[in-house]
CSV table of C-alpha atoms in Angstrom, one decimal:
chain,number,residue,atom,x,y,z
A,28,MET,CA,-250.8,28.1,-169.2
A,29,PRO,CA,-249.3,24.6,-169.2
A,30,SER,CA,-249.5,22.8,-165.9
A,31,VAL,CA,-246.6,21.0,-164.2
A,32,SER,CA,-248.2,17.7,-165.2
A,33,ASP,CA,-248.0,18.9,-168.9
A,34,TRP,CA,-244.3,19.6,-168.6
A,35,LEU,CA,-243.7,16.3,-166.8
A,36,GLU,CA,-245.6,14.4,-169.5
A,37,GLY,CA,-243.5,16.2,-172.1
A,38,ALA,CA,-240.3,15.2,-170.3
A,39,ARG,CA,-241.4,11.6,-170.8
A,40,LEU,CA,-240.3,10.4,-167.4
A,41,ARG,CA,-240.8,6.7,-168.4
A,42,THR,CA,-237.8,7.0,-170.6
A,43,LEU,CA,-235.5,8.0,-167.8
A,44,PRO,CA,-234.5,4.4,-166.8
A,45,ALA,CA,-232.7,4.3,-170.1
A,46,ALA,CA,-230.5,7.1,-168.8
A,47,VAL,CA,-229.7,5.6,-165.4
A,48,ALA,CA,-229.0,2.0,-166.6
A,49,PRO,CA,-225.7,2.7,-168.3
A,50,VAL,CA,-224.4,4.6,-165.3
A,51,LEU,CA,-225.2,1.6,-163.0
A,52,ALA,CA,-223.5,-0.8,-165.4
A,53,GLY,CA,-220.5,1.5,-166.0
A,54,THR,CA,-220.0,2.2,-162.3
A,55,GLY,CA,-220.1,-1.5,-161.6
A,56,ALA,CA,-217.4,-2.1,-164.2
A,57,ALA,CA,-215.3,0.6,-162.5
A,58,ALA,CA,-215.9,-1.0,-159.2
A,59,PHE,CA,-214.7,-4.4,-160.6
A,60,VAL,CA,-211.2,-2.9,-161.1
A,61,GLY,CA,-211.3,-1.1,-157.7
A,62,SER,CA,-212.0,2.4,-159.1
A,63,ALA,CA,-215.6,3.3,-158.4
A,64,SER,CA,-216.5,6.8,-157.3
A,65,VAL,CA,-219.9,7.7,-156.0
A,66,VAL,CA,-219.4,11.4,-156.8
A,67,ARG,CA,-218.4,10.7,-160.4
A,68,ALA,CA,-221.3,8.2,-160.8
A,69,LEU,CA,-223.8,10.8,-159.5
A,70,LEU,CA,-222.4,13.4,-161.9
A,71,ALA,CA,-222.6,11.0,-164.8
A,72,ALA,CA,-226.2,10.2,-163.9
A,73,GLY,CA,-226.9,14.0,-163.9
A,74,VAL,CA,-225.4,14.2,-167.4
A,75,ALA,CA,-227.4,11.3,-168.7
A,76,LEU,CA,-230.8,12.2,-167.1
A,77,ALA,CA,-230.6,15.9,-168.3
A,78,LEU,CA,-229.5,14.8,-171.8
A,79,GLN,CA,-232.5,12.3,-172.0
A,80,VAL,CA,-234.9,15.0,-170.9
A,81,GLY,CA,-233.4,17.3,-173.5
A,82,VAL,CA,-233.8,14.7,-176.2
A,83,ASN,CA,-237.4,14.2,-175.3
A,84,PHE,CA,-238.2,17.9,-175.5
A,85,ALA,CA,-236.2,18.3,-178.7
A,86,ASN,CA,-238.2,15.4,-180.3
A,87,ASP,CA,-241.4,16.9,-179.1
A,88,TYR,CA,-240.5,20.3,-180.7
A,89,SER,CA,-239.2,19.0,-184.0
A,90,ASP,CA,-241.9,16.3,-184.6
A,91,GLY,CA,-244.5,18.8,-183.5
A,92,ILE,CA,-243.6,21.6,-186.0
A,93,ARG,CA,-243.4,19.0,-188.8
A,94,GLY,CA,-246.8,17.7,-188.0
A,95,THR,CA,-245.6,14.2,-187.4
A,96,ASP,CA,-247.3,14.0,-184.0
A,97,ASP,CA,-250.7,15.4,-185.2
A,98,VAL,CA,-252.2,11.9,-185.1
A,99,ARG,CA,-250.7,9.5,-182.6
A,100,VAL,CA,-251.6,6.6,-180.3
A,101,GLY,CA,-249.4,7.4,-177.3
A,102,PRO,CA,-249.5,10.3,-174.8
A,103,GLN,CA,-250.0,13.8,-176.2
A,104,ARG,CA,-247.0,15.9,-177.1
A,105,LEU,CA,-246.7,19.5,-175.9
A,106,THR,CA,-246.1,21.0,-179.3
A,107,ALA,CA,-248.5,19.0,-181.4
A,108,SER,CA,-251.3,19.4,-178.9
A,109,GLY,CA,-250.9,23.1,-178.7
A,110,ALA,CA,-250.4,22.9,-174.9
A,111,VAL,CA,-247.1,24.8,-175.0
A,112,PRO,CA,-245.9,27.2,-177.7
A,113,PRO,CA,-243.1,25.6,-179.9
A,114,LYS,CA,-240.5,28.2,-178.9
A,115,ARG,CA,-241.0,27.3,-175.2
A,116,VAL,CA,-240.6,23.6,-175.9
A,117,LYS,CA,-237.4,24.3,-177.8
A,118,ALA,CA,-236.1,26.5,-175.0
A,119,ALA,CA,-236.8,23.7,-172.5
A,120,ALA,CA,-234.8,21.3,-174.7
A,121,PHE,CA,-231.8,23.5,-174.7
A,122,ALA,CA,-232.2,24.3,-171.0
A,123,ALA,CA,-231.9,20.6,-170.3
A,124,PHE,CA,-228.9,20.3,-172.6
A,125,GLY,CA,-227.4,23.2,-170.7
A,126,VAL,CA,-227.9,21.4,-167.3
A,127,SER,CA,-226.4,18.3,-168.8
A,128,GLY,CA,-223.4,20.4,-169.9
A,129,LEU,CA,-222.9,21.7,-166.4
A,130,PHE,CA,-222.9,18.2,-164.9
A,131,GLY,CA,-220.5,17.3,-167.7
A,132,LEU,CA,-218.1,20.2,-166.8
A,133,ALA,CA,-218.2,19.1,-163.2
A,134,LEU,CA,-217.5,15.5,-164.1
A,135,CYS,CA,-214.5,16.5,-166.3
A,136,ALA,CA,-213.1,18.7,-163.5
A,137,VAL,CA,-213.4,15.9,-160.9
A,138,SER,CA,-212.0,13.2,-163.2
A,139,GLY,CA,-209.5,15.3,-165.1
A,140,VAL,CA,-210.7,13.8,-168.4
A,141,TRP,CA,-211.4,17.0,-170.3
A,142,TRP,CA,-211.7,15.5,-173.7
A,143,LEU,CA,-215.0,14.1,-172.6
A,144,LEU,CA,-216.4,17.6,-173.2
A,145,VAL,CA,-215.9,17.0,-176.9
A,146,VAL,CA,-217.9,13.8,-176.5
A,147,GLY,CA,-220.6,15.7,-174.7
A,148,VAL,CA,-220.9,18.3,-177.5
A,149,VAL,CA,-221.2,15.5,-180.1
A,150,CYS,CA,-224.0,13.9,-177.9
A,151,VAL,CA,-226.0,17.1,-177.9
A,152,VAL,CA,-225.6,17.6,-181.7
A,153,ALA,CA,-226.7,14.0,-182.3
A,154,ALA,CA,-229.6,14.6,-179.9
A,155,TRP,CA,-230.9,17.6,-181.8
A,156,PHE,CA,-230.5,16.3,-185.3
A,157,TYR,CA,-232.2,13.0,-184.5
A,158,THR,CA,-235.5,14.7,-185.4
A,159,GLY,CA,-234.3,18.3,-185.9
A,160,GLY,CA,-232.8,20.1,-188.8
A,161,HIS,CA,-233.6,19.8,-192.5
A,162,SER,CA,-232.7,16.1,-192.8
A,163,PRO,CA,-233.1,14.4,-189.5
A,164,TYR,CA,-231.4,11.0,-189.4
A,165,GLY,CA,-234.2,9.6,-187.3
A,166,TYR,CA,-236.4,9.9,-190.3
A,167,ARG,CA,-234.0,7.8,-192.4
A,168,GLY,CA,-234.0,4.7,-190.2
A,169,LEU,CA,-230.8,5.6,-188.3
A,170,GLY,CA,-232.3,6.2,-184.9
A,171,GLU,CA,-231.3,2.8,-183.5
A,172,VAL,CA,-227.7,3.3,-184.6
A,173,ALA,CA,-227.5,6.6,-182.7
A,174,VAL,CA,-229.2,5.2,-179.6
A,175,PHE,CA,-226.8,2.2,-179.5
A,176,VAL,CA,-223.8,4.4,-179.8
A,177,PHE,CA,-224.8,7.3,-177.5
A,178,PHE,CA,-227.1,5.6,-174.9
A,179,GLY,CA,-225.2,2.4,-174.9
A,180,LEU,CA,-221.5,2.6,-175.8
A,181,VAL,CA,-220.8,6.3,-174.9
A,182,ALA,CA,-222.9,6.4,-171.8
A,183,THR,CA,-221.7,3.1,-170.3
A,184,LEU,CA,-218.0,3.3,-171.3
A,185,GLY,CA,-217.9,7.0,-170.5
A,186,THR,CA,-219.1,6.3,-167.0
A,187,THR,CA,-216.5,3.6,-166.6
A,188,TYR,CA,-213.6,5.7,-168.0
A,189,SER,CA,-214.4,8.8,-165.9
A,190,GLN,CA,-213.9,6.6,-162.8
A,191,ALA,CA,-211.3,4.0,-163.8
A,192,LEU,CA,-209.5,5.8,-166.5
A,193,ARG,CA,-209.6,2.7,-168.7
A,194,ILE,CA,-212.0,0.5,-170.5
A,195,THR,CA,-212.5,-3.2,-169.6
A,196,GLY,CA,-214.1,-6.2,-171.2
A,197,PRO,CA,-217.1,-6.3,-168.8
A,198,ALA,CA,-217.6,-2.6,-169.5
A,199,VAL,CA,-217.8,-3.2,-173.2
A,200,LEU,CA,-220.2,-6.2,-172.9
A,201,GLY,CA,-222.3,-4.2,-170.5
A,202,ALA,CA,-222.3,-1.3,-173.0
A,203,VAL,CA,-223.4,-3.6,-175.8
A,204,GLY,CA,-226.3,-5.0,-173.7
A,205,ILE,CA,-227.4,-1.6,-172.5
A,206,GLY,CA,-227.3,-0.2,-176.1
A,207,LEU,CA,-229.3,-3.1,-177.5
A,208,LEU,CA,-232.0,-2.7,-174.8
A,209,ALA,CA,-232.2,1.1,-175.5
A,210,CYS,CA,-232.6,0.2,-179.2
A,211,ALA,CA,-235.4,-2.3,-178.2
A,212,LEU,CA,-237.1,0.6,-176.4
A,213,LEU,CA,-237.0,2.7,-179.5
A,214,MET,CA,-238.1,-0.1,-181.7
A,215,ALA,CA,-241.1,-0.8,-179.6
A,216,ASN,CA,-242.0,2.9,-179.8
A,217,ASN,CA,-241.6,2.9,-183.5
A,218,ILE,CA,-243.5,-0.3,-184.1
A,219,ARG,CA,-246.5,1.4,-182.4
A,220,ASP,CA,-246.1,4.4,-184.7
A,221,ILE,CA,-245.7,2.5,-188.0
A,222,PRO,CA,-249.2,3.4,-189.2
A,223,THR,CA,-248.8,7.1,-188.7
A,224,ASP,CA,-245.0,7.4,-189.4
A,225,SER,CA,-245.3,5.8,-192.8
A,226,VAL,CA,-248.0,8.3,-193.8
A,227,VAL,CA,-246.0,11.4,-192.8
A,228,GLY,CA,-242.7,10.3,-194.3
A,229,LYS,CA,-240.9,9.3,-191.1
A,230,HIS,CA,-239.1,6.3,-192.4
A,231,THR,CA,-237.9,4.8,-189.1
A,232,LEU,CA,-236.1,1.4,-189.0
A,233,ALA,CA,-239.4,-0.2,-188.0
A,234,VAL,CA,-241.1,1.3,-191.1
A,235,ARG,CA,-238.3,0.2,-193.4
A,236,LEU,CA,-238.3,-3.3,-192.0
A,237,GLY,CA,-242.0,-3.7,-192.0
A,238,GLU,CA,-244.0,-4.7,-189.0
A,239,ARG,CA,-243.3,-8.4,-188.9
A,240,ARG,CA,-239.5,-8.1,-189.2
A,241,ALA,CA,-239.5,-5.1,-186.8
A,242,ARG,CA,-241.1,-7.3,-184.2
A,243,GLY,CA,-238.5,-9.9,-184.8
A,244,ALA,CA,-235.7,-7.3,-184.5
A,245,TYR,CA,-237.1,-6.2,-181.1
A,246,VAL,CA,-236.9,-9.8,-179.8
A,247,ALA,CA,-233.4,-10.3,-181.2
A,248,MET,CA,-232.3,-7.1,-179.4
A,249,LEU,CA,-233.6,-8.4,-176.1
A,250,VAL,CA,-232.1,-11.8,-176.4
A,251,THR,CA,-228.7,-10.6,-177.6
A,252,ALA,CA,-228.5,-8.0,-174.8
A,253,LEU,CA,-229.1,-10.7,-172.3
A,254,LEU,CA,-226.5,-12.9,-173.8
A,255,ALA,CA,-224.0,-10.1,-173.8
A,256,GLY,CA,-224.6,-9.5,-170.1
A,257,LEU,CA,-224.3,-13.2,-169.3
A,258,ALA,CA,-220.9,-13.3,-171.1
A,259,VAL,CA,-219.5,-11.2,-168.3
A,260,ALA,CA,-219.7,-14.5,-166.3
A,261,VAL,CA,-216.3,-15.2,-167.9
A,262,TRP,CA,-215.0,-12.5,-165.4
A,263,THR,CA,-217.3,-13.2,-162.5
A,264,PRO,CA,-220.0,-15.8,-162.0
A,265,TRP,CA,-222.2,-13.2,-160.3
A,266,ALA,CA,-223.2,-12.1,-163.8
A,267,LEU,CA,-225.4,-15.1,-163.9
A,268,LEU,CA,-227.8,-13.1,-161.8
A,269,LEU,CA,-228.9,-11.7,-165.1
A,270,LEU,CA,-230.7,-15.0,-165.7
A,271,LEU,CA,-233.4,-13.6,-163.4
A,272,LEU,CA,-234.4,-11.4,-166.3
A,273,ALA,CA,-235.0,-14.3,-168.7
A,274,PRO,CA,-238.7,-14.7,-167.8
A,275,VAL,CA,-239.2,-10.9,-168.4
A,276,VAL,CA,-237.6,-11.2,-171.8
A,277,VAL,CA,-239.8,-14.2,-172.7
A,278,ILE,CA,-243.0,-12.3,-171.6
A,279,LEU,CA,-242.1,-9.2,-173.6
A,280,ALA,CA,-241.1,-11.3,-176.6
A,281,ARG,CA,-244.3,-13.2,-176.6
A,282,ARG,CA,-246.4,-10.0,-176.3
A,283,VAL,CA,-244.6,-8.3,-179.2
A,284,LEU,CA,-244.5,-11.4,-181.4
A,285,GLY,CA,-248.2,-11.9,-180.5
A,286,GLY,CA,-249.1,-8.7,-182.3
A,287,ALA,CA,-249.5,-6.2,-179.5
A,288,THR,CA,-250.5,-2.8,-180.9
A,289,GLY,CA,-251.5,0.7,-179.8
A,290,ARG,CA,-251.8,1.1,-176.1
A,291,ASP,CA,-250.7,-2.4,-175.5
A,292,LEU,CA,-247.3,-1.4,-176.9
A,293,ILE,CA,-247.2,1.5,-174.4
A,294,VAL,CA,-247.1,-1.2,-171.6
A,295,VAL,CA,-244.3,-2.9,-173.6
A,296,LEU,CA,-242.4,0.4,-173.7
A,297,LYS,CA,-242.7,0.9,-170.0
A,298,ASN,CA,-241.6,-2.6,-169.2
A,299,THR,CA,-238.7,-2.6,-171.7
A,300,GLY,CA,-237.4,0.6,-169.9
A,301,LEU,CA,-237.7,-1.2,-166.6
A,302,LEU,CA,-235.9,-4.2,-168.1
A,303,GLU,CA,-233.0,-2.0,-169.1
A,304,LEU,CA,-232.9,-0.5,-165.6
A,305,ALA,CA,-232.9,-4.0,-164.0
A,306,PHE,CA,-230.2,-5.1,-166.4
A,307,GLY,CA,-228.0,-2.1,-165.4
A,308,PHE,CA,-228.7,-2.7,-161.7
A,309,LEU,CA,-228.0,-6.5,-161.8
A,310,LEU,CA,-224.9,-6.2,-163.9
A,311,GLY,CA,-223.5,-3.3,-161.9
A,312,GLY,CA,-224.3,-5.2,-158.7
A,313,ALA,CA,-222.7,-8.4,-160.1
A,314,LEU,CA,-219.5,-6.6,-160.9
A,315,LEU,CA,-219.5,-4.9,-157.5
A,316,LEU,CA,-219.8,-8.3,-155.8
A,317,GLY,CA,-217.2,-9.8,-158.1
A,318,ALA,CA,-214.8,-7.1,-157.1
A,319,GLY,CA,-214.9,-8.3,-153.5
């Protein structure tokens, strides 16, 4: 029988900051125009967190049954390791998607923005076919595109719109920054997996670019994300608080450009996720302070 720790490992808790960050930034953008709602923010966080867990279990299942995870550097996967039967991992994925849907229903009911349900359905479909189905787009180098759209633009702007009923300039810049950091998180993961992914036919963007250019792309994502956040200073000088993250960006960039591999990249993964969380927190806080 799988233990609780097995399931927690399968849920990949270290990826959850990527789910919380857009809610923080999006709520800050709503606060900047005087429309923040704690209840709606918490519901949006519930949607994002459950969806992220669902994505993680879905990827575990789909990669596991394909044999993609049979040889890997990172933490073990439930399906590939045989710790949990594939059907149970698949059921866990759809259970998490269901929880996300319940939070989404509640958010739509509170905000009155029912068309967001359609957006939610699209998010779940995109989450499943990232590595699932007969021709997963994650195996064709399109993972970063989906991450930018759904974990950046949709998550951040959806949070703002559900509270303020409009989209603002700071919200868009925040969404771009969050999306790029989420892409950097995925890129770091895929750089680590280049040796095994290229063998099993998983042609991620990192595999297609090659290791050297993939490392450069990771750094470009971090720098551009920070610049997008700093551009919010046009609306409020409090956005300059994001300069506090510059040393972290430099450290991560040097580590990746310096050739970090294997387990060293797991540390980069963790810290990139924390960087995204800090970005969302600081930008959201800056916009809240700017509203005053």
